[in-house]
Amino acid sequence: MDLPEPTTAVDTKGESDGLSGQASDYGDEEDSSSGYSTDGEYATPPEVTLTSFTETGKDESTIPVLKQRSYTGIGAISSVLADTLCADLGADGVLKELNTALGTSYNLDSVISILDSYIAQNFDFGTAYAYLRPYWNDIRNIEDRLRTQEVEDREMRRNVLTDGRITHRHVRPRRVWDLCANRVVPYWVACRPPWGISHAWVDENERMDVMTSINVCEWPVPMPKDANLGLIRIEMLNTRSNRGLQAEYASLDVLCLRQEGGKNEHLRLDEWKLDVPTIGAVYEGAERVVYYFNGLGRPLDLTPDYFESDRCWFRRAWTLQEMTISPIIAGVTGKDVVDTLVQTRFDQELDLLQRRLESTSILHYVSEMQNRVSTKPLDKVAGLAYPLRPFVIPIYDPKQSPEEAWEVLMDVMGFQYQTQLLFHYPEPGDGKKRWRPSWLQLMSQRIVFPQYHSI
C-alpha cells in the first residue's frame, strides 16, 4: 500500500499536481491553505506549543540548535495527537480536535460522512488533519476537490513521460511533508509550494534507517544517528521567510522521495524515473530553501577540514542543483565558534556557487561537477541534467553507465551548450562522436575556459 488516501474522497491512485515548479506559477492555484472557516462562525485557533521534550523526549537544555528546542504557534498539532487513531477518538472526538485546531464550530451532521470514512479506513488523526485542513473552509466540496485534483495529477504524470523522456522540466514534487499535521501527503492534497530542505549526507556508519509514522512507515528514512525528524519539524516551523511567511509544507528527499528498502520497491524504481531528474524543480520553485551543511538536522559546525571532506555539502553531486539566491542556514547554535578563515571560506563558496547559477556556460557546470563526489557514478551525470536546462530531460535509469547517460543527455541538450562543447573543448571526443567530449574526458581533464578579446 502507498501513502494513505481516503477512498471515499479519492477513487484512484496518484500524487502531485500541475506542471510548473516556478514560484510565480503557483499563483494560478486556489488559496485553500488557511484551513480556517469562512462559512459560519469561527474563532482564532489557540496557540500550541511543541517542545523537544514533548515531541522527542529530549530536554530542551540538551538541544544545541536553538530553533529545535520549542515552537509556539497556531495550526500545528502534537505528534501524539497525530498518531492517535480516528477510531479511538470517534467521530465526535475527531470533530472536536478539528474544530479546536482550526478555530471552527462545525456540527457533526455537516461532516459525519467524511469523518466516518477516515474512521472506517483506520486512519490516524494526523492523516485526517492533513487532508481536511486545506479545505476545511469548504467542507461541502472537499471530496470533489480531492478527487478532481488527484485525477488531474495522475494524467499530468502520465503525459509528461514520453519515450524515455520528461517533456516538461517544472514537475512538482510527488509528495510533501505537511509540517502542521506531521504527515507526508501527495502534493495534490496540499497544492502549495513547499519549502525545500537541502542537506549534506553523512557517512554510512553515522546514519541509520528510521521507520516513522510521518510517512506511514512506507519506507525507511536514512537519518544521521544524532538527528531527529521531530526536532527538524520544530526548526522548520520556527523558520520564516523575508516576507514573514511560515514554513507550512516542506520537501525533504529522504522523507518524501521513496527510498530503497521499502515495502514497494517496484514503485520506487518507477517513481525515480521522473522524480529524481526533476528534483531540481523543488528548489527552483520553493518559497525558500533551508540548508543543513553538516548533515540533516545536525548543528552547524564548520571546521578547517570541512571543505576537503567528501561529505562536505559543497562537494556532493546532487547539491549543485539545490543552491538558491537567498539560502536559510539551519542548525545554528548561537555559539560564535567558527574560525574567521573558515567563515570567510564558507562565505566565498556560497557566493561562488550562487554566481555559477547565473552562468550560461556548460564548462562552468562541468568544472563544478569535476570537484564533486557521488555514491553512484551515474548520479554526477544525472545531477547536471536539470541545471543544464535541456529541451527534455532524460529519465533516471539506474542501469545506465555514466557514459551512456551522458550520451543521452547530450542528444537532448540545447544547441547553445552543444556549440560550446564543439568550439571550446580543446580536444576531439574519444567517444561515439568526435565533435563532443566523452564523459570520461570531461571528468578527468582540466577545463580550460575560453578567453574573449575585444577587437
mmCIF file of C-alpha atoms in Angstrom, residues 89-254:
data_model
loop_
_atom_site.group_PDB
_atom_site.id
_atom_site.type_symbol
_atom_site.label_atom_id
_atom_site.label_comp_id
_atom_site.label_asym_id
_atom_site.label_seq_id
_atom_site.Cartn_x
_atom_site.Cartn_y
_atom_site.Cartn_z
ATOM 1 C CA LEU A 89 -11.274 9.339 19.071
ATOM 2 C CA GLY A 90 -14.613 8.553 17.467
ATOM 3 C CA ALA A 91 -16.369 10.920 15.092
ATOM 4 C CA ASP A 92 -17.207 13.336 17.914
ATOM 5 C CA GLY A 93 -13.613 13.359 19.108
ATOM 6 C CA VAL A 94 -12.166 13.877 15.635
ATOM 7 C CA LEU A 95 -14.519 16.796 15.011
ATOM 8 C CA LYS A 96 -13.701 18.314 18.385
ATOM 9 C CA GLU A 97 -9.974 18.245 17.631
ATOM 10 C CA LEU A 98 -10.513 19.685 14.144
ATOM 11 C CA ASN A 99 -12.730 22.485 15.422
ATOM 12 C CA THR A 100 -10.191 23.309 18.127
ATOM 13 C CA ALA A 101 -7.152 23.280 15.848
ATOM 14 C CA LEU A 102 -8.833 25.269 13.078
ATOM 15 C CA GLY A 103 -10.993 27.631 15.112
ATOM 16 C CA THR A 104 -14.310 26.415 13.733
ATOM 17 C CA SER A 105 -17.613 25.321 15.221
ATOM 18 C CA TYR A 106 -18.941 22.799 12.724
ATOM 19 C CA ASN A 107 -21.559 20.356 13.936
ATOM 20 C CA LEU A 108 -21.289 16.627 13.419
ATOM 21 C CA ASP A 109 -24.121 16.354 10.891
ATOM 22 C CA SER A 110 -22.231 18.501 8.377
ATOM 23 C CA VAL A 111 -19.127 16.285 8.318
ATOM 24 C CA ILE A 112 -20.184 12.862 9.604
ATOM 25 C CA SER A 113 -19.876 11.091 6.244
ATOM 26 C CA ILE A 114 -16.336 12.370 5.725
ATOM 27 C CA LEU A 115 -15.197 11.548 9.246
ATOM 28 C CA ASP A 116 -16.755 8.092 9.118
ATOM 29 C CA SER A 117 -14.696 7.298 6.004
ATOM 30 C CA TYR A 118 -11.458 8.094 7.833
ATOM 31 C CA ILE A 119 -12.527 6.008 10.812
ATOM 32 C CA ALA A 120 -13.517 3.076 8.593
ATOM 33 C CA GLN A 121 -10.101 3.087 6.915
ATOM 34 C CA ASN A 122 -8.321 3.134 10.283
ATOM 35 C CA PHE A 123 -6.521 6.401 9.555
ATOM 36 C CA ASP A 124 -4.789 8.316 12.315
ATOM 37 C CA PHE A 125 -5.719 11.888 13.152
ATOM 38 C CA GLY A 126 -2.577 13.281 11.531
ATOM 39 C CA THR A 127 -3.639 11.893 8.169
ATOM 40 C CA ALA A 128 -7.189 13.181 8.564
ATOM 41 C CA TYR A 129 -5.902 16.605 9.581
ATOM 42 C CA ALA A 130 -3.511 16.746 6.618
ATOM 43 C CA TYR A 131 -6.278 16.001 4.114
ATOM 44 C CA LEU A 132 -9.006 18.138 5.660
ATOM 45 C CA ARG A 133 -7.117 21.211 6.896
ATOM 46 C CA PRO A 134 -6.513 22.836 3.472
ATOM 47 C CA TYR A 135 -10.215 22.583 2.564
ATOM 48 C CA TRP A 136 -11.919 22.943 5.926
ATOM 49 C CA ASN A 137 -13.431 26.259 4.847
ATOM 50 C CA ASP A 138 -15.271 24.448 2.036
ATOM 51 C CA ILE A 139 -16.381 21.185 3.595
ATOM 52 C CA ARG A 140 -19.246 20.638 1.162
ATOM 53 C CA ASN A 141 -16.797 20.250 -1.711
ATOM 54 C CA ILE A 142 -13.858 18.523 -0.016
ATOM 55 C CA GLU A 143 -14.395 15.129 -1.597
ATOM 56 C CA ASP A 144 -14.982 16.505 -5.100
ATOM 57 C CA ARG A 145 -11.925 18.745 -4.933
ATOM 58 C CA LEU A 146 -9.628 15.965 -3.764
ATOM 59 C CA ARG A 147 -10.955 13.597 -6.395
ATOM 60 C CA THR A 148 -10.525 16.154 -9.185
ATOM 61 C CA GLN A 149 -7.020 17.127 -8.108
ATOM 62 C CA GLU A 150 -5.892 13.530 -7.944
ATOM 63 C CA VAL A 151 -7.223 12.725 -11.406
ATOM 64 C CA GLU A 152 -5.514 15.794 -12.867
ATOM 65 C CA ASP A 153 -2.273 14.809 -11.195
ATOM 66 C CA ARG A 154 -2.391 11.258 -12.472
ATOM 67 C CA GLU A 155 -2.960 12.496 -16.015
ATOM 68 C CA MET A 156 -0.115 15.001 -15.731
ATOM 69 C CA ARG A 157 2.369 12.370 -14.584
ATOM 70 C CA ARG A 158 1.325 10.048 -17.360
ATOM 71 C CA ASN A 159 1.509 12.718 -20.064
ATOM 72 C CA VAL A 160 4.847 14.187 -19.025
ATOM 73 C CA LEU A 161 6.667 10.891 -19.715
ATOM 74 C CA THR A 162 7.162 10.134 -23.401
ATOM 75 C CA ASP A 163 9.614 7.648 -24.934
ATOM 76 C CA GLY A 164 12.002 7.706 -22.010
ATOM 77 C CA ARG A 165 11.958 11.497 -21.821
ATOM 78 C CA ILE A 166 10.409 14.026 -19.457
ATOM 79 C CA THR A 167 8.764 16.643 -21.638
ATOM 80 C CA HIS A 168 8.365 19.374 -19.017
ATOM 81 C CA ARG A 169 11.058 20.432 -16.557
ATOM 82 C CA HIS A 170 8.788 22.049 -13.956
ATOM 83 C CA VAL A 171 7.223 18.913 -12.496
ATOM 84 C CA ARG A 172 6.045 19.465 -8.968
ATOM 85 C CA PRO A 173 7.098 17.069 -6.213
ATOM 86 C CA ARG A 174 5.151 13.862 -5.844
ATOM 87 C CA ARG A 175 4.823 14.289 -2.092
ATOM 88 C CA VAL A 176 5.326 16.974 0.534
ATOM 89 C CA TRP A 177 5.717 16.979 4.290
ATOM 90 C CA ASP A 178 2.797 18.742 5.968
ATOM 91 C CA LEU A 179 4.608 20.294 8.919
ATOM 92 C CA CYS A 180 1.372 21.182 10.717
ATOM 93 C CA ALA A 181 -0.066 17.665 10.531
ATOM 94 C CA ASN A 182 3.350 15.953 10.632
ATOM 95 C CA ARG A 183 2.398 13.708 7.737
ATOM 96 C CA VAL A 184 3.682 13.139 4.217
ATOM 97 C CA VAL A 185 0.869 13.664 1.719
ATOM 98 C CA PRO A 186 0.545 13.747 -2.078
ATOM 99 C CA TYR A 187 1.206 17.195 -3.484
ATOM 100 C CA TRP A 188 -2.334 17.341 -4.865
ATOM 101 C CA VAL A 189 -3.603 17.417 -1.280
ATOM 102 C CA ALA A 190 -1.509 20.456 -0.385
ATOM 103 C CA CYS A 191 -1.436 22.363 -3.701
ATOM 104 C CA ARG A 192 1.058 24.769 -2.152
ATOM 105 C CA PRO A 193 4.750 25.229 -2.990
ATOM 106 C CA PRO A 194 6.800 23.549 -0.273
ATOM 107 C CA TRP A 195 9.933 24.868 1.321
ATOM 108 C CA GLY A 196 12.993 22.942 0.225
ATOM 109 C CA ILE A 197 15.341 21.198 2.642
ATOM 110 C CA SER A 198 18.864 20.600 1.381
ATOM 111 C CA HIS A 199 21.391 18.673 3.424
ATOM 112 C CA ALA A 200 24.779 17.015 3.347
ATOM 113 C CA TRP A 201 24.810 13.232 3.593
ATOM 114 C CA VAL A 202 26.829 11.797 6.459
ATOM 115 C CA ASP A 203 28.937 8.638 6.258
ATOM 116 C CA GLU A 204 27.015 5.390 6.241
ATOM 117 C CA ASN A 205 28.379 4.428 9.664
ATOM 118 C CA GLU A 206 26.973 7.683 11.067
ATOM 119 C CA ARG A 207 23.411 7.162 9.909
ATOM 120 C CA MET A 208 20.581 4.743 10.499
ATOM 121 C CA ASP A 209 17.285 3.837 8.876
ATOM 122 C CA VAL A 210 14.257 5.147 10.751
ATOM 123 C CA MET A 211 10.722 3.845 10.365
ATOM 124 C CA THR A 212 8.280 6.646 11.099
ATOM 125 C CA SER A 213 4.547 7.228 11.126
ATOM 126 C CA ILE A 214 5.193 10.524 9.325
ATOM 127 C CA ASN A 215 5.328 8.599 6.037
ATOM 128 C CA VAL A 216 3.167 5.754 7.369
ATOM 129 C CA CYS A 217 6.282 3.556 7.627
ATOM 130 C CA GLU A 218 6.149 3.203 3.840
ATOM 131 C CA TRP A 219 9.953 3.162 3.562
ATOM 132 C CA PRO A 220 12.908 3.555 5.941
ATOM 133 C CA VAL A 221 14.210 7.105 6.257
ATOM 134 C CA PRO A 222 18.044 7.342 6.292
ATOM 135 C CA MET A 223 18.997 9.794 9.039
ATOM 136 C CA PRO A 224 22.105 10.834 10.960
ATOM 137 C CA LYS A 225 22.100 8.883 14.213
ATOM 138 C CA ASP A 226 22.138 12.088 16.255
ATOM 139 C CA ALA A 227 19.297 13.788 14.338
ATOM 140 C CA ASN A 228 15.545 13.577 14.812
ATOM 141 C CA LEU A 229 12.659 14.349 12.455
ATOM 142 C CA GLY A 230 10.676 15.795 15.340
ATOM 143 C CA LEU A 231 13.396 18.358 16.001
ATOM 144 C CA ILE A 232 13.724 19.177 12.305
ATOM 145 C CA ARG A 233 9.977 19.784 12.202
ATOM 146 C CA ILE A 234 10.201 22.208 15.137
ATOM 147 C CA GLU A 235 13.034 24.104 13.435
ATOM 148 C CA MET A 236 11.125 24.323 10.168
ATOM 149 C CA LEU A 237 8.008 25.622 11.930
ATOM 150 C CA ASN A 238 10.168 28.286 13.583
ATOM 151 C CA THR A 239 11.637 29.434 10.271
ATOM 152 C CA ARG A 240 10.290 32.490 8.470
ATOM 153 C CA SER A 241 10.905 33.910 5.014
ATOM 154 C CA ASN A 242 11.825 37.525 4.300
ATOM 155 C CA ARG A 243 8.109 38.156 3.833
ATOM 156 C CA GLY A 244 7.364 36.725 7.251
ATOM 157 C CA LEU A 245 5.798 33.566 5.838
ATOM 158 C CA GLN A 246 5.982 30.407 7.920
ATOM 159 C CA ALA A 247 7.009 27.066 6.505
ATOM 160 C CA GLU A 248 3.799 25.048 6.187
ATOM 161 C CA TYR A 249 4.902 22.338 3.761
ATOM 162 C CA ALA A 250 8.414 21.059 3.134
ATOM 163 C CA SER A 251 10.101 18.802 0.628
ATOM 164 C CA LEU A 252 12.700 16.535 2.226
ATOM 165 C CA ASP A 253 14.148 13.921 -0.110
ATOM 166 C CA VAL A 254 14.615 11.081 2.384
#
